[in-house]
Coordinates of C-alpha atoms in Angstrom, one line a residue:
Chain C
M4 CA 9.8 22.7 -19.8
H5 CA 12.9 20.2 -19.2
G6 CA 13.7 20.0 -22.8
Y7 CA 12.8 16.3 -23.1
D8 CA 11.4 14.9 -26.1
V9 CA 8.3 12.7 -24.7
Y10 CA 8.2 10.1 -27.2
Y11 CA 11.6 9.1 -26.7
G12 CA 11.0 8.9 -23.0
C13 CA 8.0 6.8 -23.3
V14 CA 10.0 4.5 -25.5
W15 CA 12.8 4.0 -23.5
G16 CA 10.4 3.9 -20.4
V17 CA 9.1 0.5 -21.9
R18 CA 12.7 -1.1 -21.2
T19 CA 13.0 0.7 -17.5
A20 CA 9.4 -0.8 -17.0
F21 CA 10.4 -4.4 -18.1
Y22 CA 13.7 -4.0 -16.1
I23 CA 12.0 -3.2 -12.9
S24 CA 9.1 -5.0 -12.9
I25 CA 10.7 -8.4 -13.7
L26 CA 13.8 -8.2 -11.6
T27 CA 11.7 -7.1 -8.6
T28 CA 9.0 -9.8 -8.9
F29 CA 12.1 -12.3 -9.2
I30 CA 13.7 -11.0 -6.1
A31 CA 10.5 -11.1 -4.4
L32 CA 9.8 -14.4 -5.4
A33 CA 12.9 -15.6 -4.3
I34 CA 12.6 -14.4 -0.8
G35 CA 9.3 -15.6 -0.6
L36 CA 9.9 -19.2 -2.1
V37 CA 12.9 -19.5 0.3
I38 CA 11.1 -18.5 3.3
G39 CA 7.9 -20.0 2.5
S40 CA 9.3 -23.4 1.8
I41 CA 11.3 -23.5 4.9
A42 CA 8.2 -22.7 6.9
G43 CA 6.0 -25.4 4.8
Y44 CA 8.2 -28.0 5.3
F45 CA 9.8 -27.8 8.8
E46 CA 7.0 -27.5 11.4
G47 CA 6.5 -26.7 14.6
V48 CA 8.7 -23.7 15.9
V49 CA 10.2 -22.9 12.8
D50 CA 7.0 -22.6 10.6
E51 CA 5.3 -20.5 13.7
F52 CA 8.1 -17.9 13.8
L53 CA 8.5 -17.5 10.4
M54 CA 4.7 -17.2 9.8
R55 CA 4.1 -14.6 12.4
F56 CA 7.3 -12.6 10.7
T57 CA 5.4 -12.9 7.4
D58 CA 2.4 -11.8 9.0
A59 CA 4.0 -9.0 10.3
F60 CA 5.0 -7.8 7.1
F61 CA 1.6 -7.9 6.0
A62 CA 0.9 -5.1 8.9
L63 CA 3.5 -2.8 7.4
P64 CA 2.5 0.3 5.5
G65 CA 3.7 -0.6 2.0
L66 CA 4.3 3.1 0.6
L67 CA 5.3 4.5 3.7
Y68 CA 8.1 2.0 4.3
V69 CA 9.0 2.2 0.4
L70 CA 9.3 6.1 0.8
L71 CA 11.8 5.4 4.2
I72 CA 14.1 3.0 2.1
V73 CA 14.1 5.2 -0.9
T74 CA 15.1 8.3 1.2
V75 CA 17.5 6.5 3.7
L76 CA 19.7 4.0 1.5
P77 CA 22.8 6.1 0.5
L78 CA 23.4 5.8 -3.2
E79 CA 27.1 4.5 -2.3
Y80 CA 27.1 2.0 0.6
E81 CA 30.2 0.8 1.7
L82 CA 30.7 -2.6 3.2
N83 CA 33.4 -2.6 5.7
L84 CA 35.1 -6.3 5.6
G85 CA 37.7 -6.2 8.0
S86 CA 40.9 -6.1 5.5
F87 CA 39.0 -4.1 2.7
N88 CA 36.2 -2.0 2.1
L89 CA 33.6 -2.9 -0.5
T90 CA 31.6 -0.2 -2.5
I91 CA 28.0 -0.9 -3.2
A92 CA 26.9 1.7 -6.1
L93 CA 22.9 2.1 -5.9
S94 CA 21.0 3.8 -8.8
G95 CA 17.8 5.4 -7.9
F96 CA 16.4 2.4 -9.8
D97 CA 18.0 0.0 -7.4
R98 CA 16.7 1.7 -4.4
I99 CA 13.0 1.2 -5.4
M100 CA 13.3 -2.2 -6.4
L101 CA 14.8 -3.4 -3.3
A102 CA 12.2 -1.5 -1.5
L103 CA 9.4 -2.9 -3.5
A104 CA 10.9 -6.5 -3.5
V105 CA 11.5 -6.1 0.4
I106 CA 7.5 -5.5 1.0
G107 CA 6.5 -7.6 -2.1
W108 CA 7.5 -11.0 -0.6
P109 CA 5.0 -12.0 2.1
P110 CA 1.8 -13.2 -0.4
Y111 CA 4.2 -15.6 -2.2
A112 CA 5.9 -16.9 1.4
R113 CA 2.1 -17.6 2.5
L114 CA 0.8 -19.2 -0.8
I115 CA 4.0 -21.6 -1.3
R116 CA 3.9 -22.6 2.4
G117 CA 0.3 -23.9 2.3
E118 CA 0.9 -25.4 -1.3
I119 CA 4.0 -27.2 0.1
K120 CA 1.7 -28.4 3.4
K121 CA -0.8 -30.0 0.9
V122 CA 1.9 -31.8 -1.1
K123 CA 4.1 -32.8 1.6
E124 CA 1.6 -35.6 2.6
Q125 CA 1.3 -37.3 -0.6
D126 CA 2.5 -40.8 -1.5
F127 CA 5.3 -39.9 -3.9
V128 CA 7.1 -38.0 -1.2
E129 CA 7.0 -40.6 1.2
A130 CA 8.4 -42.9 -1.6
A131 CA 11.2 -40.5 -2.3
K132 CA 12.0 -40.6 1.2
A133 CA 11.6 -44.3 1.5
I134 CA 14.4 -44.7 -1.3
G135 CA 16.8 -42.3 0.4
C136 CA 16.5 -38.9 -0.5
S137 CA 17.7 -36.2 1.7
R138 CA 15.5 -33.8 3.2
L139 CA 17.0 -30.8 0.6
R140 CA 16.5 -32.9 -2.4
A141 CA 12.9 -34.2 -1.3
L142 CA 12.1 -30.4 -0.8
T143 CA 14.0 -29.1 -4.2
R144 CA 13.1 -32.1 -6.5
H145 CA 10.1 -33.5 -5.6
I146 CA 7.8 -31.4 -3.5
L147 CA 8.6 -27.7 -4.9
P148 CA 8.0 -28.4 -8.6
N149 CA 4.9 -30.0 -7.5
S150 CA 3.7 -26.9 -5.5
I151 CA 4.9 -24.1 -7.6
N152 CA 2.5 -23.5 -10.0
P153 CA -0.1 -21.2 -8.1
V154 CA 2.8 -19.2 -6.9
L155 CA 4.2 -18.8 -10.4
S156 CA 0.7 -17.6 -11.7
L157 CA 0.4 -15.1 -8.9
A158 CA 3.7 -13.7 -9.5
F159 CA 2.8 -13.1 -13.2
L160 CA -0.5 -11.4 -12.2
N161 CA 1.8 -8.9 -9.8
I162 CA 4.3 -7.9 -12.6
G163 CA 1.9 -5.0 -13.5
G164 CA 1.2 -4.4 -10.0
V165 CA 4.9 -3.7 -9.4
I166 CA 5.3 -1.3 -12.6
L167 CA 2.4 0.6 -11.1
A168 CA 3.8 1.1 -7.4
A169 CA 7.2 1.9 -9.0
S170 CA 5.7 4.5 -10.9
T171 CA 3.7 6.0 -7.8
V172 CA 6.8 6.3 -6.2
S173 CA 8.4 8.1 -8.8
F174 CA 5.4 10.2 -9.5
L175 CA 5.5 11.3 -5.7
G176 CA 9.1 13.0 -6.5
F177 CA 11.3 9.5 -5.1
G178 CA 12.3 8.7 -8.6
P179 CA 15.6 7.7 -10.1
G180 CA 16.1 11.6 -11.1
T181 CA 16.8 13.1 -14.4
G182 CA 18.7 11.3 -17.2
Y183 CA 16.2 8.2 -17.0
A184 CA 13.5 7.4 -18.8
E185 CA 10.8 6.7 -16.5
W186 CA 7.0 6.8 -17.2
G187 CA 6.1 8.2 -13.7
T188 CA 8.7 10.7 -13.9
I189 CA 7.4 12.0 -17.0
I190 CA 3.8 12.4 -15.7
A191 CA 5.2 13.8 -12.6
N192 CA 7.1 16.6 -14.8
G193 CA 3.7 17.1 -17.1
R194 CA 1.9 17.5 -13.8
S195 CA 4.0 20.4 -12.6
L196 CA 3.8 22.0 -15.9
L197 CA 0.1 21.6 -15.9
V198 CA -0.5 22.6 -12.1
F199 CA 1.9 25.5 -12.1
T200 CA 1.9 27.2 -15.5
T201 CA -0.1 30.3 -15.9
A202 CA -0.9 29.5 -19.7
D203 CA -3.9 27.5 -20.9
A204 CA -3.5 24.0 -19.4
S205 CA -5.4 22.1 -22.1
Q206 CA -2.5 22.3 -24.4
F207 CA -0.2 20.2 -22.0
A208 CA -2.5 17.6 -21.9
F209 CA -0.7 15.3 -24.1
L210 CA 2.2 15.2 -21.2
L211 CA 0.1 13.3 -19.2
F212 CA -2.0 11.2 -21.7
I213 CA 0.8 9.7 -23.6
P214 CA 3.2 8.5 -20.9
G215 CA -0.3 7.2 -19.0
A216 CA -1.7 5.4 -22.1
F217 CA 2.0 3.4 -22.3
L218 CA 1.7 2.7 -18.5
S219 CA -2.0 1.6 -18.7
A220 CA -1.2 -0.4 -21.9
F221 CA 1.7 -2.1 -20.0
V222 CA -0.1 -3.1 -16.6
L223 CA -3.2 -3.9 -18.8
G224 CA -1.2 -6.5 -20.9
W225 CA 0.5 -8.0 -18.2
S226 CA -2.6 -8.7 -16.3
L227 CA -4.3 -10.1 -19.0
L228 CA -1.3 -12.6 -19.5
G229 CA -1.6 -13.5 -15.8
D230 CA -5.1 -14.3 -16.3
T231 CA -4.7 -16.5 -19.3
L232 CA -1.6 -18.3 -17.6
R233 CA -3.8 -19.0 -14.4
T234 CA -6.6 -20.1 -16.6
I235 CA -3.9 -22.8 -18.4
I236 CA -2.1 -23.7 -15.1
D237 CA -5.2 -24.3 -12.8
P238 CA -8.2 -24.7 -15.4
V239 CA -10.5 -26.4 -12.7
L240 CA -10.1 -23.2 -10.6
A241 CA -10.3 -21.0 -13.3
R242 CA -13.6 -22.4 -14.4
R243 CA -15.2 -22.4 -11.1
I244 CA -14.6 -18.8 -10.2
G245 CA -15.3 -17.9 -14.2
I246 CA -12.2 -15.8 -15.3
Chain V
M17 CA -15.2 -15.1 28.2
R18 CA -13.9 -17.0 25.0
L19 CA -13.7 -13.7 23.4
V20 CA -11.6 -12.2 26.2
S21 CA -8.9 -15.1 26.2
F22 CA -8.8 -14.5 22.2
L23 CA -8.6 -10.6 22.9
V24 CA -5.6 -11.4 25.4
K25 CA -3.8 -13.9 23.3
R26 CA -4.1 -11.3 20.2
L27 CA -2.8 -8.5 22.1
V28 CA 0.1 -10.3 23.1
L29 CA 0.8 -11.3 19.4
T30 CA 0.1 -7.8 18.7
I31 CA 2.6 -6.5 20.5
F32 CA 5.3 -8.9 19.7
T33 CA 4.3 -8.0 16.2
L34 CA 4.6 -4.0 16.6
L35 CA 8.0 -4.7 18.3
L36 CA 9.6 -6.6 15.2
L37 CA 7.9 -3.9 13.0
S38 CA 9.7 -1.0 15.2
L39 CA 12.9 -3.1 14.9
M40 CA 12.7 -3.3 11.2
I41 CA 11.7 0.4 10.7
F42 CA 14.0 1.5 12.9
Y43 CA 16.9 -0.7 11.6
T44 CA 15.9 0.7 8.2
A45 CA 16.2 4.4 9.3
S46 CA 19.5 3.3 10.7
F47 CA 21.3 3.0 7.1
L48 CA 21.4 6.9 7.6
P49 CA 25.0 8.1 8.5
P50 CA 25.3 9.4 11.8
L51 CA 26.5 13.1 10.6
I52 CA 23.7 13.5 8.3
K53 CA 21.2 12.6 11.5
A54 CA 23.3 14.9 13.4
R55 CA 22.8 17.7 10.8
L56 CA 18.9 17.2 11.4
F57 CA 19.5 18.3 14.8
V58 CA 20.7 21.7 13.7
S59 CA 17.7 23.9 13.2
P60 CA 17.2 26.4 10.4
H61 CA 17.4 29.0 13.1
L62 CA 20.7 27.8 14.7
F63 CA 22.4 27.6 11.4
Q64 CA 21.3 31.1 10.2
H65 CA 22.3 32.6 13.9
H66 CA 25.9 30.9 13.8
G67 CA 26.5 30.5 10.3
P68 CA 28.1 27.4 8.6
N69 CA 30.8 27.3 11.4
I70 CA 28.2 25.0 13.4
L71 CA 28.8 22.4 11.1
A72 CA 32.1 22.0 12.7
Y73 CA 30.0 20.8 15.9
L74 CA 28.1 17.9 14.3
P75 CA 30.6 15.3 15.3
E76 CA 30.3 16.4 18.9
I77 CA 26.4 16.2 18.6
A78 CA 26.4 12.8 17.2
E79 CA 28.6 11.8 20.0
R80 CA 26.3 13.6 22.4
Y81 CA 23.2 12.0 21.0
G82 CA 24.7 8.5 20.9
L83 CA 24.6 8.0 17.1
Y84 CA 27.9 6.5 16.9
D85 CA 26.4 3.7 19.3
P86 CA 25.6 0.1 17.8
F87 CA 22.2 -0.4 16.2
Y88 CA 20.8 -2.1 19.1
V89 CA 22.0 0.2 21.8
Q90 CA 20.2 2.9 20.0
Y91 CA 17.1 0.9 19.2
L92 CA 16.9 0.0 23.0
N93 CA 17.4 3.5 24.0
W94 CA 14.6 4.8 21.7
L95 CA 12.3 1.9 22.9
K96 CA 12.9 3.3 26.6
V97 CA 12.2 6.8 25.5
M98 CA 8.8 5.5 23.8
L99 CA 7.6 3.6 26.4
I100 CA 8.6 4.6 29.7
E101 CA 9.1 8.2 29.4
G102 CA 6.2 8.9 27.1
G103 CA 8.1 9.8 23.8
A104 CA 4.9 10.6 21.7
L105 CA 6.8 8.7 18.8
G106 CA 9.4 11.3 18.9
F107 CA 10.0 14.9 17.9
S108 CA 9.3 16.2 14.6
Y109 CA 12.0 19.0 13.5
L110 CA 10.0 20.1 10.8
H111 CA 7.0 21.1 12.4
N112 CA 8.6 21.7 15.8
R113 CA 6.1 19.6 17.6
W114 CA 5.5 16.0 18.9
V115 CA 5.0 13.6 15.9
L116 CA 1.8 12.1 17.6
D117 CA 0.6 15.8 17.8
V118 CA 1.4 16.3 14.0
I119 CA -0.1 13.2 13.1
L120 CA -3.4 13.4 15.1
S121 CA -4.0 17.1 13.9
S122 CA -3.8 15.8 10.4
F123 CA -5.5 12.6 10.6
P124 CA -9.1 13.8 10.2
A125 CA -8.8 15.0 6.6
T126 CA -7.9 11.7 6.1
L127 CA -10.5 10.1 7.8
E128 CA -12.9 12.5 6.4
L129 CA -11.9 11.0 3.0
V130 CA -12.0 7.5 4.1
M131 CA -15.3 8.0 5.7
Y132 CA -17.2 9.2 2.4
S133 CA -15.5 6.6 0.1
A134 CA -15.2 3.2 2.3
P135 CA -19.1 2.8 2.2
I136 CA -19.1 3.2 -1.6
I137 CA -16.5 1.3 -2.0
I138 CA -17.6 -1.7 0.1
F139 CA -21.4 -1.7 -0.6
G140 CA -20.9 -0.6 -4.2
G141 CA -18.6 -3.0 -4.8
I142 CA -20.3 -5.9 -3.2
K143 CA -23.5 -5.1 -5.2
L144 CA -21.6 -4.9 -8.6
G145 CA -19.9 -8.2 -7.8
V146 CA -22.8 -9.7 -7.1
Y147 CA -24.9 -8.3 -10.2
S148 CA -21.6 -9.6 -12.7
A149 CA -21.6 -12.7 -10.9
M150 CA -25.4 -13.2 -11.8
R151 CA -24.8 -12.2 -15.4
E152 CA -22.0 -14.8 -15.6
H153 CA -23.8 -17.3 -14.1
E154 CA -26.9 -17.0 -16.2
K155 CA -25.2 -15.8 -19.3
R156 CA -27.6 -12.8 -19.6
G157 CA -27.6 -8.7 -19.1
R158 CA -24.6 -8.7 -21.4
G159 CA -24.2 -5.2 -23.0
D160 CA -26.4 -3.0 -20.6
V161 CA -25.6 -0.2 -18.4
V162 CA -24.3 -1.8 -15.2
D163 CA -22.3 -4.2 -17.2
F164 CA -20.3 -1.3 -19.0
I165 CA -19.7 0.3 -15.5
I166 CA -18.4 -2.8 -14.2
R167 CA -16.2 -3.3 -17.2
A168 CA -15.0 0.2 -16.9
V169 CA -14.3 -0.3 -13.4
T170 CA -12.2 -3.4 -13.6
V171 CA -10.2 -2.0 -16.3
L172 CA -9.5 1.3 -14.5
G173 CA -9.0 -0.1 -11.0
Y174 CA -6.4 -3.0 -12.4
S175 CA -4.3 -1.0 -15.3
V176 CA -4.6 2.7 -15.0
P177 CA -3.0 3.9 -12.1
L178 CA -4.6 6.1 -9.3
F179 CA -2.3 9.0 -10.1
F180 CA -3.2 9.2 -13.6
T181 CA -6.7 9.1 -13.3
S182 CA -6.7 12.0 -10.6
L183 CA -4.6 14.1 -12.7
L184 CA -6.9 13.6 -15.5
A185 CA -10.0 14.5 -13.1
L186 CA -8.0 17.5 -12.1
S187 CA -7.1 18.6 -15.5
I188 CA -10.7 18.3 -16.5
F189 CA -12.6 19.6 -13.6
F190 CA -10.2 22.0 -12.3
L191 CA -8.4 23.5 -14.9
N192 CA -10.4 23.5 -18.0
L193 CA -14.1 23.7 -16.4
H194 CA -12.9 25.5 -13.3
W195 CA -15.9 23.7 -11.4
V196 CA -13.9 23.0 -8.3
T197 CA -10.7 24.1 -6.6
V198 CA -8.1 21.6 -4.8
G199 CA -7.6 21.7 -1.1
R200 CA -10.1 21.1 1.6
L201 CA -12.4 24.2 1.3
G202 CA -12.7 27.2 -0.9
N203 CA -10.9 30.9 -0.1
E204 CA -14.0 32.4 1.5
A205 CA -14.7 29.0 3.7
E206 CA -11.2 29.0 4.9
F207 CA -10.9 32.6 5.8
F208 CA -14.0 32.0 7.8
V209 CA -12.7 29.0 9.5
Y210 CA -9.6 30.5 10.6
F211 CA -10.9 33.9 11.3
G212 CA -14.7 33.8 11.8
V213 CA -16.8 32.1 14.9
W214 CA -15.8 28.4 14.3
N215 CA -15.7 25.7 16.9
S216 CA -13.8 22.7 15.9
Y217 CA -15.4 19.5 17.1
T218 CA -14.2 16.6 15.2
G219 CA -11.8 18.2 12.7
F220 CA -14.1 16.8 9.7
Y221 CA -15.2 20.0 7.9
T222 CA -18.4 18.7 6.8
I223 CA -19.4 17.5 10.5
D224 CA -18.2 20.6 11.8
A225 CA -19.9 23.1 9.5
L226 CA -23.1 21.3 10.2
L227 CA -22.4 21.5 14.1
N228 CA -21.5 25.4 13.7
G229 CA -24.9 25.9 11.8
Q230 CA -22.7 27.1 8.3
F231 CA -24.5 25.0 5.5
W232 CA -22.7 26.9 3.1
I233 CA -19.4 25.4 4.3
F234 CA -20.8 22.3 4.5
L235 CA -21.7 22.4 0.8
D236 CA -18.2 23.8 0.0
A237 CA -16.5 21.2 2.0
L238 CA -18.6 18.4 0.1
K239 CA -17.9 20.1 -3.3
H240 CA -14.1 19.9 -2.7
L241 CA -14.6 16.0 -1.4
A242 CA -16.7 15.2 -4.4
L243 CA -13.4 14.5 -7.0
P244 CA -11.1 13.0 -4.5
V245 CA -13.6 10.7 -3.3
A246 CA -14.9 9.7 -6.8
T247 CA -11.0 8.9 -8.0
L248 CA -10.5 6.9 -5.0
T249 CA -13.5 4.9 -4.9
I250 CA -13.2 4.1 -8.7
S251 CA -9.7 2.8 -8.2
M252 CA -10.7 0.7 -5.2
L253 CA -13.6 -0.9 -6.3
A254 CA -12.3 -3.1 -8.9
V255 CA -10.8 -5.5 -6.1
V256 CA -13.8 -5.5 -4.3
V257 CA -16.1 -6.5 -7.5
K258 CA -13.6 -8.9 -8.8
I259 CA -13.0 -10.8 -5.3
T260 CA -16.8 -11.0 -4.6
R261 CA -17.6 -12.1 -8.2
S262 CA -15.2 -14.8 -8.1
S263 CA -16.4 -16.1 -4.6
I264 CA -19.9 -16.1 -5.3
L265 CA -19.5 -18.2 -8.6
G266 CA -17.2 -20.3 -6.5
E267 CA -20.0 -20.9 -3.8
L268 CA -22.6 -21.1 -6.5
N269 CA -21.5 -24.5 -7.7
Q270 CA -20.9 -25.8 -4.0
T271 CA -23.3 -28.7 -3.4
Y272 CA -25.7 -26.8 -0.8
A273 CA -26.2 -24.1 -3.3
I274 CA -27.5 -26.8 -6.0
A275 CA -29.6 -28.4 -3.6
A276 CA -30.9 -25.2 -2.9
R277 CA -31.8 -24.7 -6.6
A278 CA -33.0 -28.1 -7.0
K279 CA -35.2 -27.5 -4.1
G280 CA -36.9 -24.8 -6.2
L281 CA -35.4 -21.7 -4.8
R282 CA -35.4 -18.8 -7.0
K283 CA -31.9 -17.6 -8.1
M284 CA -31.9 -14.5 -6.3
E285 CA -32.8 -16.4 -3.0
V286 CA -30.0 -18.8 -3.6
I287 CA -27.8 -15.6 -4.1
S288 CA -28.7 -14.1 -1.1
R289 CA -27.9 -17.4 1.3
V290 CA -24.4 -17.8 -0.7
K291 CA -23.7 -14.0 -0.3
R292 CA -22.9 -14.8 3.4
N293 CA -20.5 -17.5 2.5
A294 CA -18.9 -15.2 0.0
M295 CA -18.1 -12.3 2.7
I296 CA -15.4 -14.4 4.2
S297 CA -13.0 -14.3 1.1
I298 CA -13.8 -10.5 1.0
L299 CA -12.8 -10.3 4.5
T300 CA -9.6 -12.3 4.1
I301 CA -8.6 -9.6 1.6
S302 CA -9.7 -6.6 3.6
S303 CA -6.2 -6.1 4.8
I304 CA -4.7 -5.7 1.4
L305 CA -7.9 -3.6 0.9
F306 CA -6.4 -1.2 3.7
A307 CA -3.1 -1.3 2.5
N308 CA -4.2 -0.5 -1.0
M309 CA -6.2 2.7 0.4
L310 CA -3.5 3.9 2.3
T311 CA -1.2 4.3 -1.1
G312 CA -4.3 5.5 -2.5
I313 CA -4.9 8.0 0.0
V314 CA -1.2 9.2 -0.1
V315 CA -1.4 9.8 -4.1
I316 CA -4.9 11.4 -3.6
E317 CA -3.8 13.9 -1.0
Y318 CA -0.5 14.9 -3.1
T319 CA -2.4 15.5 -6.0
F320 CA -5.5 16.9 -4.8
S321 CA -3.2 19.0 -2.1
I322 CA -5.2 17.9 0.9
N323 CA -3.4 18.2 3.9
G324 CA -3.9 14.9 5.8
V325 CA -1.6 12.1 6.6
G326 CA -0.5 11.1 3.2
A327 CA 0.8 14.5 2.3
L328 CA 2.3 14.7 5.5
A329 CA 4.5 11.6 4.6
I330 CA 5.3 12.7 1.3
N331 CA 7.1 16.0 3.0
A332 CA 8.6 14.3 5.5
A333 CA 10.3 11.9 3.2
K334 CA 11.3 15.1 1.1
R335 CA 12.3 17.2 3.8
Y336 CA 14.3 14.1 5.6
D337 CA 12.2 14.6 9.0
F338 CA 12.8 10.9 9.7
A339 CA 11.4 11.0 13.3
L340 CA 8.0 12.1 11.5
L341 CA 8.5 9.3 8.9
V342 CA 9.2 6.6 11.3
G343 CA 6.5 7.5 13.4
L344 CA 3.8 7.7 10.5
S345 CA 5.0 4.2 9.7
L346 CA 4.6 2.9 13.5
F347 CA 1.2 4.6 13.4
F348 CA 0.1 2.8 10.5
C349 CA 1.3 -0.5 11.9
I350 CA -0.7 0.1 15.0
I351 CA -4.0 0.9 12.8
F352 CA -3.4 -2.3 10.5
T353 CA -2.7 -4.5 13.2
S354 CA -6.0 -3.2 15.2
I355 CA -8.0 -3.7 12.0
N356 CA -6.9 -7.4 11.5
V357 CA -7.9 -8.0 15.1
V358 CA -11.6 -6.1 14.2
V359 CA -11.5 -8.5 11.2
D360 CA -10.7 -11.6 13.2
I361 CA -13.6 -11.0 15.6
V362 CA -16.0 -9.9 12.7
Y363 CA -15.1 -13.4 11.3
T364 CA -16.8 -15.6 13.9
Y365 CA -20.1 -13.5 13.3
I366 CA -20.3 -14.1 9.5
D367 CA -18.8 -17.8 9.9
P368 CA -20.0 -19.8 13.0
R369 CA -17.5 -22.6 12.0
V370 CA -14.6 -20.2 12.9
K371 CA -13.8 -20.6 16.4
L372 CA -12.0 -17.9 18.2

């Protein structure tokens, strides 16, 4: 109907999927790490405030907020810096990635906070402080490397989920638009052909099957990788819960 | 008494959370340029009547409604209207009604979907998870029917997107086999609901049909619900199965479970004792579960064209009805926070160690 080659779109969609999923997870991880480690390291009011902030994000209806961001953000955003204007151009992808990162960071923040609270009490941190490490150095050099593993394995598990969410958004019609190869958009095109056609529908079934198979294989691969990585990183836990 | 003080404390915290969320959502919506917001005030009727000349008044409209004001002034104005003047979440220009009215009128359709799928997801998921944990624990039962179902559900739920499953179901049962149609009711039943003797008690077509004594409408509504409920259930089951399974396996390795086994209890008895502790982790993820459920409902309502809250949200986003979109987000914030309060209370019944 649109004159697209489905195979071409599916193959180039792999690149898109990698781009979206890895970059989004990276941004969300960065935000979560910063907020979570500050909350975990500095106790008291800072911790309380940041954790309430994180809890608030858990109560956010994810997809609706993503739809809001995707529809609201203009494609070109002018930043007025007094003497000169900076124009930031956002593509359709960037908006989806930004939105998914904004709602995606709270689990990382919560997890890293718990881990840091555990590690912080151990002797080697005390020793590092005793020989004169600054707080920042103790946090970045001694505490974070010893508490980051569970967070990284969670991030690997989530990469597949990110691409599911992104393709859901573009399936609902808020995708990057024509000219981009994205599996969700291809499936959405297939749907419109399937539902609104008067001809025999079964001849268009491949328009759903092929991009859907690509998408499922991608997500399944990432989730298997994440499970394996978790087994390697935390063998005791993995044996206990039987992954 | 302790419950009351807990509720008061949670209420204060909830209000704080809601204010924060409303601030965030409002801030997001304020990225829209003032002139485009002003354009939304111009109704299609006005546009038809006066022609494109009316667009020349946009700056004036934006000025009058304070759209050029700084963000915090706009937010405080909005908050004042919402809280003091009873704003009902704003006015939807798309539906020409108050946003709260629009949401409440399409909420039953969504709730009906949840009502039928949630019990299957929760109880079925726990059953399957327990079975799967037992199988793993005893290393038997591989390859039977239940095992196959568990595997299929896990793979489907975790890696196949819901919109793909639902489209597949739609193309098989609707386009090829012609067993069902999309929507909430068939043509005849819809005709009867609109023009016949029909009292709407709850907004759920299945319950209303029984109350009205129209059994054929009940069957019709059930037939239309079957496919959406089935696809939603399949996609949501996987999380519950996996969490139940891993937490039961974790509990079985605890010393009390080993002691119970050593005392001579049978495996099923041990598992039935362990299940209560395993429920805690299921409760913990329930907020994530509800968030997933919302996403699922939006997709399901879009593909099966059910006029519920999810379809409302997509329509609002497509037609730039920001009052409705912001109102819907806030509405779900309220629902999610109240669910979290209920979950916290249920915690104390399941796990007496947790203090309110």
